[in-house]
Amino acid sequence: MSPRRDRRRRPNRPGQPADRQPAPARDEPQAERRPGLFGGALAGTAESPLPPMGRSLGRGFLTVAAQPVLTVVAVVTPVLAWLGLIALGFEGLPNRLVDVLALPPISTYFDLGTGTSRFGLGPAFLTYLGVSMLLRTLLYSYLTGAIVEALTDGRISRYGLLLGVTAIPTVLLVQVASFTLIVVGNLFLPVLGPGIGFLGFVAALVAGLYFLGFAPFAAVQERRPVMETVRRSARAAMLPGGRHLILSSLYFFLALPVALGLSPGGSEITANPSLATWVFAAFANVLHVGFMAAFAYRWIVAEPSVPDQRVRRRAQPRDQTRAQTRTGSRARRG
């Protein structure tokens, strides 16, 4: 007999622990988790349907630079807005010009501040707010259609104007929602105190931009009902990765404290802003349109990955065990 014979495993003796065998693997379905309030905003960007923030900003600024129409609109609009305010008897700081074309709700905050400083609170203020909201809706709808056409076709024509018409109801809803958000924030957040209330107001403005930023471009691309378009904008914002919350916060920081703080002649009330103020205002509004194009590019890339229905959270095994335990306890009590 060969010395290298196979050794067979002997049966376990009484009292001897049995050999541990690995438990067979069970194929259990992975529980699908519903994203939180801001989805995977701070998650990595490796598997994100949204393009990286740097690529989005680069594509947005290049689109504006390659289309003279967008640049002309960004430069001419502050001049026309200032002339209109002077005709209404406005007396204020010319640094407001830097946020004429800011994205809502920042632009809505600009209109509210300008209106209250000129008319106070009353019927004249409501009239001014309604007219400015209507003009912004028409202007932003055109910019939405023109930017989408520039990103998809590489040019801007009258077809972009027709695309913008389809976005008018959604853009108007975004304007109204931004106005409501600011009014509610001013009414209830001061109860929390000057510090926490101010931070809450800033967070509300960022959240408005975060959830509503894709809505105009979704309206142009998909042409769904208004409320469904807004819901899809929120779902796109909550896609995992992409750091959309960081982009929204960065834009808010650049549009308000940085732009207003760096604007030349920011503390001088005059009807004739200096040349430096005009140049800085033109540059700032070109950046606003560039950020708008960046949001449009992110939506166009991520649109096929936006779910049609809300992602619901399945019950975890631990949650099921707890539910069964509670049910058994209630049955024993009964």
PDB file of N, CA, C and O in Angstrom, residues 131-168:
ATOM      1  N   VAL A 131     -44.920  92.854 -13.765  1.00  0.00           N
ATOM      2  CA  VAL A 131     -44.327  93.196 -15.060  1.00  0.00           C
ATOM      3  C   VAL A 131     -42.917  92.627 -15.178  1.00  0.00           C
ATOM      4  O   VAL A 131     -42.542  92.058 -16.214  1.00  0.00           O
ATOM      5  N   SER A 132     -42.110  92.779 -14.117  1.00  0.00           N
ATOM      6  CA  SER A 132     -40.746  92.261 -14.167  1.00  0.00           C
ATOM      7  C   SER A 132     -40.731  90.741 -14.267  1.00  0.00           C
ATOM      8  O   SER A 132     -39.892  90.161 -14.979  1.00  0.00           O
ATOM      9  N   MET A 133     -41.675  90.078 -13.613  1.00  0.00           N
ATOM     10  CA  MET A 133     -41.746  88.620 -13.693  1.00  0.00           C
ATOM     11  C   MET A 133     -42.119  88.171 -15.102  1.00  0.00           C
ATOM     12  O   MET A 133     -41.572  87.178 -15.627  1.00  0.00           O
ATOM     13  N   LEU A 134     -43.026  88.912 -15.735  1.00  0.00           N
ATOM     14  CA  LEU A 134     -43.411  88.569 -17.106  1.00  0.00           C
ATOM     15  C   LEU A 134     -42.250  88.791 -18.068  1.00  0.00           C
ATOM     16  O   LEU A 134     -41.977  87.946 -18.941  1.00  0.00           O
ATOM     17  N   LEU A 135     -41.548  89.920 -17.933  1.00  0.00           N
ATOM     18  CA  LEU A 135     -40.413  90.186 -18.813  1.00  0.00           C
ATOM     19  C   LEU A 135     -39.312  89.149 -18.620  1.00  0.00           C
ATOM     20  O   LEU A 135     -38.692  88.695 -19.595  1.00  0.00           O
ATOM     21  N   ARG A 136     -39.062  88.771 -17.375  1.00  0.00           N
ATOM     22  CA  ARG A 136     -38.042  87.747 -17.124  1.00  0.00           C
ATOM     23  C   ARG A 136     -38.455  86.409 -17.725  1.00  0.00           C
ATOM     24  O   ARG A 136     -37.618  85.670 -18.260  1.00  0.00           O
ATOM     25  N   THR A 137     -39.718  86.087 -17.628  1.00  0.00           N
ATOM     26  CA  THR A 137     -40.186  84.821 -18.198  1.00  0.00           C
ATOM     27  C   THR A 137     -39.939  84.772 -19.695  1.00  0.00           C
ATOM     28  O   THR A 137     -39.454  83.766 -20.236  1.00  0.00           O
ATOM     29  N   LEU A 138     -40.256  85.859 -20.398  1.00  0.00           N
ATOM     30  CA  LEU A 138     -40.041  85.892 -21.848  1.00  0.00           C
ATOM     31  C   LEU A 138     -38.553  85.839 -22.188  1.00  0.00           C
ATOM     32  O   LEU A 138     -38.140  85.104 -23.106  1.00  0.00           O
ATOM     33  N   LEU A 139     -37.745  86.601 -21.456  1.00  0.00           N
ATOM     34  CA  LEU A 139     -36.314  86.631 -21.747  1.00  0.00           C
ATOM     35  C   LEU A 139     -35.657  85.290 -21.439  1.00  0.00           C
ATOM     36  O   LEU A 139     -34.880  84.759 -22.246  1.00  0.00           O
ATOM     37  N   TYR A 140     -35.967  84.705 -20.276  1.00  0.00           N
ATOM     38  CA  TYR A 140     -35.341  83.435 -19.904  1.00  0.00           C
ATOM     39  C   TYR A 140     -35.819  82.289 -20.785  1.00  0.00           C
ATOM     40  O   TYR A 140     -35.071  81.344 -21.046  1.00  0.00           O
ATOM     41  N   SER A 141     -37.073  82.372 -21.256  1.00  0.00           N
ATOM     42  CA  SER A 141     -37.558  81.335 -22.167  1.00  0.00           C
ATOM     43  C   SER A 141     -36.787  81.379 -23.486  1.00  0.00           C
ATOM     44  O   SER A 141     -36.414  80.328 -24.041  1.00  0.00           O
ATOM     45  N   TYR A 142     -36.539  82.595 -23.986  1.00  0.00           N
ATOM     46  CA  TYR A 142     -35.747  82.689 -25.214  1.00  0.00           C
ATOM     47  C   TYR A 142     -34.322  82.178 -24.992  1.00  0.00           C
ATOM     48  O   TYR A 142     -33.787  81.438 -25.831  1.00  0.00           O
ATOM     49  N   LEU A 143     -33.706  82.568 -23.882  1.00  0.00           N
ATOM     50  CA  LEU A 143     -32.353  82.094 -23.601  1.00  0.00           C
ATOM     51  C   LEU A 143     -32.322  80.571 -23.466  1.00  0.00           C
ATOM     52  O   LEU A 143     -31.373  79.914 -23.904  1.00  0.00           O
ATOM     53  N   THR A 144     -33.373  80.003 -22.872  1.00  0.00           N
ATOM     54  CA  THR A 144     -33.433  78.549 -22.738  1.00  0.00           C
ATOM     55  C   THR A 144     -33.452  77.874 -24.100  1.00  0.00           C
ATOM     56  O   THR A 144     -32.677  76.941 -24.372  1.00  0.00           O
ATOM     57  N   GLY A 145     -34.333  78.332 -24.985  1.00  0.00           N
ATOM     58  CA  GLY A 145     -34.392  77.736 -26.314  1.00  0.00           C
ATOM     59  C   GLY A 145     -33.127  77.954 -27.113  1.00  0.00           C
ATOM     60  O   GLY A 145     -32.655  77.046 -27.816  1.00  0.00           O
ATOM     61  N   ALA A 146     -32.548  79.156 -27.022  1.00  0.00           N
ATOM     62  CA  ALA A 146     -31.322  79.443 -27.775  1.00  0.00           C
ATOM     63  C   ALA A 146     -30.156  78.595 -27.274  1.00  0.00           C
ATOM     64  O   ALA A 146     -29.360  78.085 -28.077  1.00  0.00           O
ATOM     65  N   ILE A 147     -30.050  78.431 -25.964  1.00  0.00           N
ATOM     66  CA  ILE A 147     -28.940  77.643 -25.408  1.00  0.00           C
ATOM     67  C   ILE A 147     -29.085  76.175 -25.787  1.00  0.00           C
ATOM     68  O   ILE A 147     -28.106  75.512 -26.158  1.00  0.00           O
ATOM     69  N   VAL A 148     -30.290  75.642 -25.706  1.00  0.00           N
ATOM     70  CA  VAL A 148     -30.495  74.237 -26.076  1.00  0.00           C
ATOM     71  C   VAL A 148     -30.172  74.024 -27.558  1.00  0.00           C
ATOM     72  O   VAL A 148     -29.525  73.031 -27.934  1.00  0.00           O
ATOM     73  N   GLU A 149     -30.590  74.948 -28.412  1.00  0.00           N
ATOM     74  CA  GLU A 149     -30.267  74.811 -29.833  1.00  0.00           C
ATOM     75  C   GLU A 149     -28.761  74.919 -30.068  1.00  0.00           C
ATOM     76  O   GLU A 149     -28.200  74.181 -30.894  1.00  0.00           O
ATOM     77  N   ALA A 150     -28.103  75.815 -29.340  1.00  0.00           N
ATOM     78  CA  ALA A 150     -26.652  75.953 -29.502  1.00  0.00           C
ATOM     79  C   ALA A 150     -25.923  74.696 -29.054  1.00  0.00           C
ATOM     80  O   ALA A 150     -24.928  74.292 -29.667  1.00  0.00           O
ATOM     81  N   LEU A 151     -26.402  74.055 -27.998  1.00  0.00           N
ATOM     82  CA  LEU A 151     -25.744  72.844 -27.498  1.00  0.00           C
ATOM     83  C   LEU A 151     -26.009  71.631 -28.390  1.00  0.00           C
ATOM     84  O   LEU A 151     -25.137  70.775 -28.546  1.00  0.00           O
ATOM     85  N   THR A 152     -27.188  71.548 -28.948  1.00  0.00           N
ATOM     86  CA  THR A 152     -27.541  70.375 -29.743  1.00  0.00           C
ATOM     87  C   THR A 152     -27.203  70.520 -31.223  1.00  0.00           C
ATOM     88  O   THR A 152     -26.796  69.554 -31.875  1.00  0.00           O
ATOM     89  N   ASP A 153     -27.378  71.741 -31.788  1.00  0.00           N
ATOM     90  CA  ASP A 153     -27.150  71.954 -33.224  1.00  0.00           C
ATOM     91  C   ASP A 153     -25.918  72.795 -33.529  1.00  0.00           C
ATOM     92  O   ASP A 153     -25.526  72.905 -34.694  1.00  0.00           O
ATOM     93  N   GLY A 154     -25.326  73.425 -32.508  1.00  0.00           N
ATOM     94  CA  GLY A 154     -24.151  74.246 -32.734  1.00  0.00           C
ATOM     95  C   GLY A 154     -24.435  75.590 -33.371  1.00  0.00           C
ATOM     96  O   GLY A 154     -23.523  76.239 -33.886  1.00  0.00           O
ATOM     97  N   ARG A 155     -25.688  76.041 -33.325  1.00  0.00           N
ATOM     98  CA  ARG A 155     -26.033  77.340 -33.913  1.00  0.00           C
ATOM     99  C   ARG A 155     -27.276  77.868 -33.217  1.00  0.00           C
ATOM    100  O   ARG A 155     -27.931  77.151 -32.447  1.00  0.00           O
ATOM    101  N   ILE A 156     -27.618  79.123 -33.476  1.00  0.00           N
ATOM    102  CA  ILE A 156     -28.829  79.742 -32.939  1.00  0.00           C
ATOM    103  C   ILE A 156     -29.593  80.359 -34.096  1.00  0.00           C
ATOM    104  O   ILE A 156     -29.040  81.172 -34.855  1.00  0.00           O
ATOM    105  N   SER A 157     -30.834  79.985 -34.249  1.00  0.00           N
ATOM    106  CA  SER A 157     -31.677  80.479 -35.331  1.00  0.00           C
ATOM    107  C   SER A 157     -33.058  80.791 -34.769  1.00  0.00           C
ATOM    108  O   SER A 157     -33.268  80.802 -33.549  1.00  0.00           O
ATOM    109  N   ARG A 158     -33.996  81.030 -35.657  1.00  0.00           N
ATOM    110  CA  ARG A 158     -35.354  81.288 -35.208  1.00  0.00           C
ATOM    111  C   ARG A 158     -35.991  80.056 -34.586  1.00  0.00           C
ATOM    112  O   ARG A 158     -36.979  80.166 -33.852  1.00  0.00           O
ATOM    113  N   TYR A 159     -35.428  78.894 -34.866  1.00  0.00           N
ATOM    114  CA  TYR A 159     -35.934  77.672 -34.235  1.00  0.00           C
ATOM    115  C   TYR A 159     -35.719  77.712 -32.720  1.00  0.00           C
ATOM    116  O   TYR A 159     -36.531  77.182 -31.967  1.00  0.00           O
ATOM    117  N   GLY A 160     -34.646  78.354 -32.283  1.00  0.00           N
ATOM    118  CA  GLY A 160     -34.421  78.506 -30.853  1.00  0.00           C
ATOM    119  C   GLY A 160     -35.513  79.337 -30.195  1.00  0.00           C
ATOM    120  O   GLY A 160     -35.899  79.086 -29.050  1.00  0.00           O
ATOM    121  N   LEU A 161     -36.019  80.331 -30.913  1.00  0.00           N
ATOM    122  CA  LEU A 161     -37.126  81.129 -30.395  1.00  0.00           C
ATOM    123  C   LEU A 161     -38.377  80.275 -30.232  1.00  0.00           C
ATOM    124  O   LEU A 161     -39.101  80.387 -29.232  1.00  0.00           O
ATOM    125  N   LEU A 162     -38.635  79.402 -31.196  1.00  0.00           N
ATOM    126  CA  LEU A 162     -39.790  78.511 -31.088  1.00  0.00           C
ATOM    127  C   LEU A 162     -39.623  77.529 -29.929  1.00  0.00           C
ATOM    128  O   LEU A 162     -40.597  77.207 -29.236  1.00  0.00           O
ATOM    129  N   LEU A 163     -38.413  77.058 -29.722  1.00  0.00           N
ATOM    130  CA  LEU A 163     -38.169  76.192 -28.569  1.00  0.00           C
ATOM    131  C   LEU A 163     -38.424  76.934 -27.265  1.00  0.00           C
ATOM    132  O   LEU A 163     -38.967  76.368 -26.307  1.00  0.00           O
ATOM    133  N   GLY A 164     -38.013  78.187 -27.222  1.00  0.00           N
ATOM    134  CA  GLY A 164     -38.228  78.965 -26.011  1.00  0.00           C
ATOM    135  C   GLY A 164     -39.695  79.172 -25.695  1.00  0.00           C
ATOM    136  O   GLY A 164     -40.071  79.251 -24.518  1.00  0.00           O
ATOM    137  N   VAL A 165     -40.542  79.257 -26.721  1.00  0.00           N
ATOM    138  CA  VAL A 165     -41.974  79.425 -26.476  1.00  0.00           C
ATOM    139  C   VAL A 165     -42.532  78.246 -25.685  1.00  0.00           C
ATOM    140  O   VAL A 165     -43.403  78.409 -24.814  1.00  0.00           O
ATOM    141  N   THR A 166     -42.043  77.048 -25.960  1.00  0.00           N
ATOM    142  CA  THR A 166     -42.536  75.874 -25.239  1.00  0.00           C
ATOM    143  C   THR A 166     -42.140  75.892 -23.762  1.00  0.00           C
ATOM    144  O   THR A 166     -42.756  75.190 -22.959  1.00  0.00           O
ATOM    145  N   ALA A 167     -41.146  76.678 -23.391  1.00  0.00           N
ATOM    146  CA  ALA A 167     -40.699  76.730 -22.006  1.00  0.00           C
ATOM    147  C   ALA A 167     -41.384  77.811 -21.191  1.00  0.00           C
ATOM    148  O   ALA A 167     -41.159  77.891 -19.979  1.00  0.00           O
ATOM    149  N   ILE A 168     -42.225  78.656 -21.813  1.00  0.00           N
ATOM    150  CA  ILE A 168     -42.816  79.793 -21.104  1.00  0.00           C
ATOM    151  C   ILE A 168     -43.631  79.362 -19.884  1.00  0.00           C
ATOM    152  O   ILE A 168     -43.456  79.921 -18.788  1.00  0.00           O
TER     153      ILE A 168
END
